[in-house]
Amino acid sequence: MGELKQGWRVFFTGVGGQGTLLATRVLGEAAVLADVQVVVSEIHGMAQRGGVVESAVLLGALRSPTIADGEADILMGFEPLETIRALRKCSERSLVISSTSPIVPFTVASGRARYPEVADMMGTVARRVARLIAFDARALARHAGAELAINTVLLGTLMRHGNLPFGRDVVERAIRLRTKGSVLDVNLKAFELGYEVE
Amino acid sequence: MHELLTDEAGSKRLLLGNEAIVRGALEAGVAFATTYPGTPSSEIGDTFYRISQETDLYFEYSVNEKVALETAAAAAVSGVRTMCSMKHVGLNVAADALVSLAYVGVKGGMVVVSADDPSLHSSQNEQDNRYYARLSGMPLLEPADAQEAYAMTRFAFELSEAYRIPVLLRTTTRVNHSRGAVELGALQARIPRGVFEKDPFNLVLVPMVGRKLHLELLKKMEKLQGEANISPFNKRSGAGTWGVMTSGVSANYVLDAAQELGLGDQIQILKLGMTYPFPDALMGDFLEGVDRVLVVEELEPFLEERLKVVAQERRLGVEIAGKGLLPRAFEFDPAQVRAAMARFFHLEYQPPRVEGGPELPPRPPNLCAGCPHRATYYAVKQAIGDQALFPTDIGCYTLGLLPPLQIADFVICMGSSVSSAGGFSKVQDRPVVAFIGDSTFFHSGITGLINAVQNRHNFTLVILDNGTTAMTGHQPHPGVELTSKGWQAPRVSLEAVVRGCGVERVVTVQPLQVKKTIERVKEVVTDDRDRGVKVIISKAPCPLFERRLTGKEQKVVFQVCEDCDMCRRCLNELGCPAFRYWEDTASGGSITIDEMLCSGCAVCSQICHAVKAKKKGGVLTTDVPRGVT
């Protein structure tokens, strides 16, 4: 007794301005297109002033809008320090997809704290979860044409490795519905680059 | 056309809880909507605003929640379908109107949305506003998700109009800010004009009218209790002798946990959506069929205590638990509810293993680069140091609390800066300098200021005028000058209001001019001959807002030059997030400015000789930076 219900609990974390909320929204819209039950929950407010932004996407027969500590199937980290901060959400069964390019918090920038070594942080994460896919998503986004497309890069990687109940084509459709013009091209490129990450 | 205005009945759409509420209201024919923005309710008003730009729906950002509710009440009494939305603490501001409006009732359907914030994600407290339904005598609906937020809003309008009473739709952050699939229904035509029928002996709430209306309200509540007992939003499911009663967002956790714990045929769940008037008969029948009941609800034991009353009235010895097993503070998560159910029903259960992590540098929110509030705070600190007492208020500028500025000593609610400053000045000797934002001043600072003038309080009030309601997403207020149509004269001049309140010494400063601002602040605050209330209006637009509306391109950024002597004053006194300290034990470290973050406000260059302007993306320049003339 006490087995977690089948479903996909995907926890997103990042820094204000990185577009985590747009990523969760696109994923949620893809789920609706694929007729998969979905709940997306976001925290707005103070978090947007350069603070941590967390959101969650729950797919499958789940009704709960939040993910308890230790119960995320997948953790999407948009920034390495925030990935390790959210590690409490993971278990030894979790998949973690994380960008490795740091955004230093104000406490570090002002010399009141030290930013941990990225390699050390990723090492800790790798030891604690089933699988870690860590790469410089910001560089890939830049390569696609805009640093802001980091969210789409990471969505691409999620669609490759997340084993979600719908395919990349549905997410691409959701991206097309959300974005237009040259921004769309950048996003589709970013998605492709993220998808290619092994 | 706005996404929520496309008809597409029967289609499924991923909607934010707040959007689902708006869609439900539109399908119910809402024609009049008011709000004062506040997280987690803001998107309701913002969505209505956009819809009002392309339809005949009337929408306003009111000056505060009380005004919003009273304005909406007039429309509803005239037969117009009306929605008034606010955050939970906003309902405290509106409570005077709310409680008496329940007596008078409405003619057009009226739904009041109270967006509560368990866990205080962005609020000063986590009060449980379900008690307002009980206090005032209003039907209460508690949606669990976006689909229910939509459906209950539609239903709330029907219920309100049928019983001629305003209905309280009480949501929580995890409903307002969750997205879920919503199956749309058909839109309904709005009737934006009302008819007011004079009826003073039912609408003018003097004691003799109030006495009569209170009795009528009690009769209405009795009938509404019948509605609650048969409401399709109050669902009983499952079988067996164990029971769980739940409502709102908690119901999701209960339904998931019942499956995860394999309780399918052992448990009955009473999921309540219309929770007030309490569905006593339904609760009683539920109790008759079970041996023990766990009540799962966030925050206060609102339903639990009622269930115990019902059990007593029916003389039932059913074991009822709730707050002993689940906390009274903060929102729930799935594991917490699962563990409580396992414990109450004596099931074996292994909670998830949670490992602690290493200690990490915190990432607190911060005033943006180029925020004029930082410049004002810096100037006040330079002018008078830490000796003064700094009552503050609610908005972005509350972040002045954090290091390195640390210039906030007291805040309890919107407007408290002004009134508490007066109180402090009467009981202690330190100088008092209070801070309030422009939108908050219009919201609830004016009465405090008048009071201070009348009672000869002695303090300086700094109005941080950034020309918008920045914290909640740049909503307008009466004093705005920058609009989507460009710069305009304000409808209400802040300075004229301050003078009109009787303040004689009013000084306006441009905080991005650092030296001048420090001088003026020192002059005003330390002038002992001039006791009483003095006001400094510190006026500079929110740079995010200005950039978004004017599309103005930033020409310069700042950089730290070689003659930096590492005094660290920029880091320790200003704390702009564009600055970055680089550790290096050999050289003693260095400081740089991130060109991507720098907004070109020029404040740092006025306090440090080593900071110089350069063209954005270019080389050093002597151009006069933006914001400084």
mmCIF file of N, CA, C and O in Angstrom, chain B residues 305-356:
data_model
loop_
_atom_site.group_PDB
_atom_site.id
_atom_site.type_symbol
_atom_site.label_atom_id
_atom_site.label_comp_id
_atom_site.label_asym_id
_atom_site.label_seq_id
_atom_site.Cartn_x
_atom_site.Cartn_y
_atom_site.Cartn_z
ATOM 1 N N GLU B 305 -15.302 22.066 12.591
ATOM 2 C CA GLU B 305 -16.064 22.465 13.784
ATOM 3 C C GLU B 305 -17.562 22.321 13.550
ATOM 4 O O GLU B 305 -18.308 21.927 14.443
ATOM 5 N N ARG B 306 -18.004 22.606 12.306
ATOM 6 C CA ARG B 306 -19.419 22.456 12.019
ATOM 7 C C ARG B 306 -19.837 20.988 12.063
ATOM 8 O O ARG B 306 -20.897 20.644 12.570
ATOM 9 N N LEU B 307 -18.958 20.141 11.536
ATOM 10 C CA LEU B 307 -19.273 18.708 11.522
ATOM 11 C C LEU B 307 -19.446 18.199 12.957
ATOM 12 O O LEU B 307 -20.314 17.371 13.243
ATOM 13 N N LYS B 308 -18.619 18.730 13.857
ATOM 14 C CA LYS B 308 -18.732 18.321 15.261
ATOM 15 C C LYS B 308 -20.056 18.796 15.866
ATOM 16 O O LYS B 308 -20.666 18.096 16.678
ATOM 17 N N VAL B 309 -20.498 19.975 15.451
ATOM 18 C CA VAL B 309 -21.797 20.477 15.926
ATOM 19 C C VAL B 309 -22.913 19.565 15.425
ATOM 20 O O VAL B 309 -23.809 19.177 16.183
ATOM 21 N N VAL B 310 -22.827 19.225 14.128
ATOM 22 C CA VAL B 310 -23.865 18.373 13.537
ATOM 23 C C VAL B 310 -23.898 17.019 14.250
ATOM 24 O O VAL B 310 -24.968 16.486 14.567
ATOM 25 N N ALA B 311 -22.710 16.462 14.535
ATOM 26 C CA ALA B 311 -22.627 15.163 15.218
ATOM 27 C C ALA B 311 -23.285 15.248 16.592
ATOM 28 O O ALA B 311 -24.029 14.361 17.005
ATOM 29 N N GLN B 312 -23.046 16.350 17.261
ATOM 30 C CA GLN B 312 -23.623 16.528 18.590
ATOM 31 C C GLN B 312 -25.143 16.634 18.503
ATOM 32 O O GLN B 312 -25.862 16.013 19.285
ATOM 33 N N GLU B 313 -25.614 17.401 17.515
ATOM 34 C CA GLU B 313 -27.061 17.571 17.356
ATOM 35 C C GLU B 313 -27.757 16.243 17.043
ATOM 36 O O GLU B 313 -28.876 16.003 17.462
ATOM 37 N N ARG B 314 -27.067 15.422 16.284
ATOM 38 C CA ARG B 314 -27.670 14.124 15.939
ATOM 39 C C ARG B 314 -27.320 13.045 16.976
ATOM 40 O O ARG B 314 -27.644 11.880 16.770
ATOM 41 N N ARG B 315 -26.620 13.457 18.013
ATOM 42 C CA ARG B 315 -26.194 12.524 19.065
ATOM 43 C C ARG B 315 -25.433 11.324 18.506
ATOM 44 O O ARG B 315 -25.712 10.169 18.809
ATOM 45 N N LEU B 316 -24.477 11.620 17.651
ATOM 46 C CA LEU B 316 -23.673 10.560 17.055
ATOM 47 C C LEU B 316 -22.290 10.545 17.697
ATOM 48 O O LEU B 316 -21.710 11.602 17.926
ATOM 49 N N GLY B 317 -21.778 9.362 17.974
ATOM 50 C CA GLY B 317 -20.464 9.252 18.607
ATOM 51 C C GLY B 317 -19.335 9.038 17.615
ATOM 52 O O GLY B 317 -18.321 8.452 17.953
ATOM 53 N N VAL B 318 -19.548 9.486 16.400
ATOM 54 C CA VAL B 318 -18.530 9.290 15.350
ATOM 55 C C VAL B 318 -17.244 10.033 15.714
ATOM 56 O O VAL B 318 -17.292 11.169 16.154
ATOM 57 N N GLU B 319 -16.108 9.350 15.499
ATOM 58 C CA GLU B 319 -14.839 10.024 15.773
ATOM 59 C C GLU B 319 -14.544 11.012 14.635
ATOM 60 O O GLU B 319 -14.549 10.631 13.460
ATOM 61 N N ILE B 320 -14.313 12.251 14.992
ATOM 62 C CA ILE B 320 -14.036 13.275 13.978
ATOM 63 C C ILE B 320 -12.681 13.899 14.272
ATOM 64 O O ILE B 320 -12.442 14.392 15.373
ATOM 65 N N ALA B 321 -11.798 13.870 13.284
ATOM 66 C CA ALA B 321 -10.478 14.498 13.464
ATOM 67 C C ALA B 321 -10.187 15.404 12.289
ATOM 68 O O ALA B 321 -10.841 15.337 11.253
ATOM 69 N N GLY B 322 -9.231 16.252 12.451
ATOM 70 C CA GLY B 322 -8.861 17.187 11.384
ATOM 71 C C GLY B 322 -7.582 17.891 11.744
ATOM 72 O O GLY B 322 -6.487 17.433 11.462
ATOM 73 N N LYS B 323 -7.737 18.983 12.464
ATOM 74 C CA LYS B 323 -6.572 19.813 12.737
ATOM 75 C C LYS B 323 -5.550 19.166 13.675
ATOM 76 O O LYS B 323 -4.424 19.621 13.754
ATOM 77 N N GLY B 324 -5.923 18.096 14.348
ATOM 78 C CA GLY B 324 -4.916 17.400 15.148
ATOM 79 C C GLY B 324 -3.896 16.672 14.266
ATOM 80 O O GLY B 324 -2.743 16.515 14.626
ATOM 81 N N LEU B 325 -4.372 16.252 13.086
ATOM 82 C CA LEU B 325 -3.520 15.456 12.191
ATOM 83 C C LEU B 325 -2.943 16.271 11.045
ATOM 84 O O LEU B 325 -1.957 15.886 10.437
ATOM 85 N N LEU B 326 -3.596 17.344 10.743
ATOM 86 C CA LEU B 326 -3.136 18.213 9.649
ATOM 87 C C LEU B 326 -2.926 19.623 10.188
ATOM 88 O O LEU B 326 -3.652 20.071 11.063
ATOM 89 N N PRO B 327 -1.929 20.313 9.667
ATOM 90 C CA PRO B 327 -1.603 21.618 10.235
ATOM 91 C C PRO B 327 -2.624 22.718 9.920
ATOM 92 O O PRO B 327 -3.353 22.636 8.936
ATOM 93 N N ARG B 328 -2.638 23.704 10.786
ATOM 94 C CA ARG B 328 -3.534 24.844 10.625
ATOM 95 C C ARG B 328 -2.854 25.948 9.810
ATOM 96 O O ARG B 328 -3.509 26.869 9.339
ATOM 97 N N ALA B 329 -1.539 25.843 9.682
ATOM 98 C CA ALA B 329 -0.795 26.849 8.923
ATOM 99 C C ALA B 329 -0.320 26.270 7.593
ATOM 100 O O ALA B 329 -0.016 25.089 7.497
ATOM 101 N N PHE B 330 -0.310 27.109 6.578
ATOM 102 C CA PHE B 330 0.270 26.814 5.258
ATOM 103 C C PHE B 330 -0.562 25.828 4.431
ATOM 104 O O PHE B 330 -1.376 25.077 4.952
ATOM 105 N N GLU B 331 -0.279 25.874 3.117
ATOM 106 C CA GLU B 331 -1.019 24.992 2.214
ATOM 107 C C GLU B 331 -0.528 23.552 2.364
ATOM 108 O O GLU B 331 0.564 23.312 2.863
ATOM 109 N N PHE B 332 -1.367 22.608 1.909
ATOM 110 C CA PHE B 332 -1.010 21.188 1.986
ATOM 111 C C PHE B 332 -0.184 20.786 0.766
ATOM 112 O O PHE B 332 -0.123 21.493 -0.224
ATOM 113 N N ASP B 333 0.405 19.577 0.846
ATOM 114 C CA ASP B 333 0.916 18.943 -0.362
ATOM 115 C C ASP B 333 0.420 17.496 -0.359
ATOM 116 O O ASP B 333 -0.131 17.028 0.645
ATOM 117 N N PRO B 334 0.597 16.789 -1.478
ATOM 118 C CA PRO B 334 -0.014 15.453 -1.573
ATOM 119 C C PRO B 334 0.468 14.498 -0.476
ATOM 120 O O PRO B 334 -0.339 13.725 0.062
ATOM 121 N N ALA B 335 1.751 14.543 -0.142
ATOM 122 C CA ALA B 335 2.291 13.580 0.834
ATOM 123 C C ALA B 335 1.727 13.822 2.231
ATOM 124 O O ALA B 335 1.465 12.884 2.993
ATOM 125 N N GLN B 336 1.529 15.090 2.564
ATOM 126 C CA GLN B 336 1.000 15.454 3.879
ATOM 127 C C GLN B 336 -0.404 14.868 4.081
ATOM 128 O O GLN B 336 -0.708 14.299 5.131
ATOM 129 N N VAL B 337 -1.246 15.024 3.058
ATOM 130 C CA VAL B 337 -2.625 14.544 3.160
ATOM 131 C C VAL B 337 -2.637 13.017 3.170
ATOM 132 O O VAL B 337 -3.355 12.386 3.952
ATOM 133 N N ARG B 338 -1.794 12.411 2.323
ATOM 134 C CA ARG B 338 -1.713 10.954 2.265
ATOM 135 C C ARG B 338 -1.291 10.408 3.634
ATOM 136 O O ARG B 338 -1.878 9.460 4.150
ATOM 137 N N ALA B 339 -0.285 11.042 4.239
ATOM 138 C CA ALA B 339 0.218 10.572 5.535
ATOM 139 C C ALA B 339 -0.855 10.709 6.620
ATOM 140 O O ALA B 339 -1.029 9.813 7.459
ATOM 141 N N ALA B 340 -1.590 11.818 6.587
ATOM 142 C CA ALA B 340 -2.635 12.027 7.602
ATOM 143 C C ALA B 340 -3.736 10.988 7.459
ATOM 144 O O ALA B 340 -4.238 10.449 8.457
ATOM 145 N N MET B 341 -4.114 10.683 6.221
ATOM 146 C CA MET B 341 -5.163 9.683 5.999
ATOM 147 C C MET B 341 -4.673 8.296 6.436
ATOM 148 O O MET B 341 -5.409 7.544 7.081
ATOM 149 N N ALA B 342 -3.425 7.989 6.108
ATOM 150 C CA ALA B 342 -2.874 6.684 6.498
ATOM 151 C C ALA B 342 -2.865 6.550 8.019
ATOM 152 O O ALA B 342 -3.225 5.513 8.584
ATOM 153 N N ARG B 343 -2.466 7.600 8.685
ATOM 154 C CA ARG B 343 -2.379 7.547 10.133
ATOM 155 C C ARG B 343 -3.763 7.426 10.768
ATOM 156 O O ARG B 343 -3.982 6.601 11.666
ATOM 157 N N PHE B 344 -4.694 8.186 10.270
ATOM 158 C CA PHE B 344 -6.040 8.191 10.860
ATOM 159 C C PHE B 344 -6.738 6.853 10.663
ATOM 160 O O PHE B 344 -7.463 6.379 11.536
ATOM 161 N N PHE B 345 -6.499 6.230 9.494
ATOM 162 C CA PHE B 345 -7.163 4.948 9.225
ATOM 163 C C PHE B 345 -6.247 3.755 9.539
ATOM 164 O O PHE B 345 -6.520 2.638 9.138
ATOM 165 N N HIS B 346 -5.143 4.020 10.248
ATOM 166 C CA HIS B 346 -4.199 2.976 10.661
ATOM 167 C C HIS B 346 -3.731 2.113 9.499
ATOM 168 O O HIS B 346 -3.817 0.889 9.533
ATOM 169 N N LEU B 347 -3.260 2.749 8.463
ATOM 170 C CA LEU B 347 -2.743 2.007 7.313
ATOM 171 C C LEU B 347 -1.225 2.063 7.349
ATOM 172 O O LEU B 347 -0.648 3.029 7.848
ATOM 173 N N GLU B 348 -0.631 1.020 6.797
ATOM 174 C CA GLU B 348 0.815 1.051 6.681
ATOM 175 C C GLU B 348 1.171 2.041 5.594
ATOM 176 O O GLU B 348 0.585 2.019 4.510
ATOM 177 N N TYR B 349 2.113 2.862 5.855
ATOM 178 C CA TYR B 349 2.464 3.849 4.828
ATOM 179 C C TYR B 349 3.892 4.300 5.019
ATOM 180 O O TYR B 349 4.324 4.625 6.139
ATOM 181 N N GLN B 350 4.614 4.298 3.922
ATOM 182 C CA GLN B 350 6.000 4.755 3.963
ATOM 183 C C GLN B 350 6.066 6.135 3.315
ATOM 184 O O GLN B 350 5.877 6.264 2.107
ATOM 185 N N PRO B 351 6.298 7.165 4.093
ATOM 186 C CA PRO B 351 6.364 8.489 3.470
ATOM 187 C C PRO B 351 7.596 8.599 2.558
ATOM 188 O O PRO B 351 8.539 7.833 2.737
ATOM 189 N N PRO B 352 7.568 9.507 1.605
ATOM 190 C CA PRO B 352 8.724 9.640 0.717
ATOM 191 C C PRO B 352 9.969 10.010 1.530
ATOM 192 O O PRO B 352 9.874 10.735 2.524
ATOM 193 N N ARG B 353 11.116 9.461 1.107
ATOM 194 C CA ARG B 353 12.339 9.784 1.816
ATOM 195 C C ARG B 353 12.853 11.112 1.277
ATOM 196 O O ARG B 353 13.026 11.269 0.068
ATOM 197 N N VAL B 354 13.055 12.030 2.160
ATOM 198 C CA VAL B 354 13.531 13.338 1.707
ATOM 199 C C VAL B 354 14.891 13.601 2.324
ATOM 200 O O VAL B 354 15.052 13.570 3.538
ATOM 201 N N GLU B 355 15.864 13.795 1.451
ATOM 202 C CA GLU B 355 17.213 14.070 1.944
ATOM 203 C C GLU B 355 17.455 15.561 1.956
ATOM 204 O O GLU B 355 17.062 16.270 1.040
ATOM 205 N N GLY B 356 18.145 15.998 2.972
ATOM 206 C CA GLY B 356 18.532 17.400 3.023
ATOM 207 C C GLY B 356 19.641 17.651 2.023
ATOM 208 O O GLY B 356 20.341 16.726 1.615
#
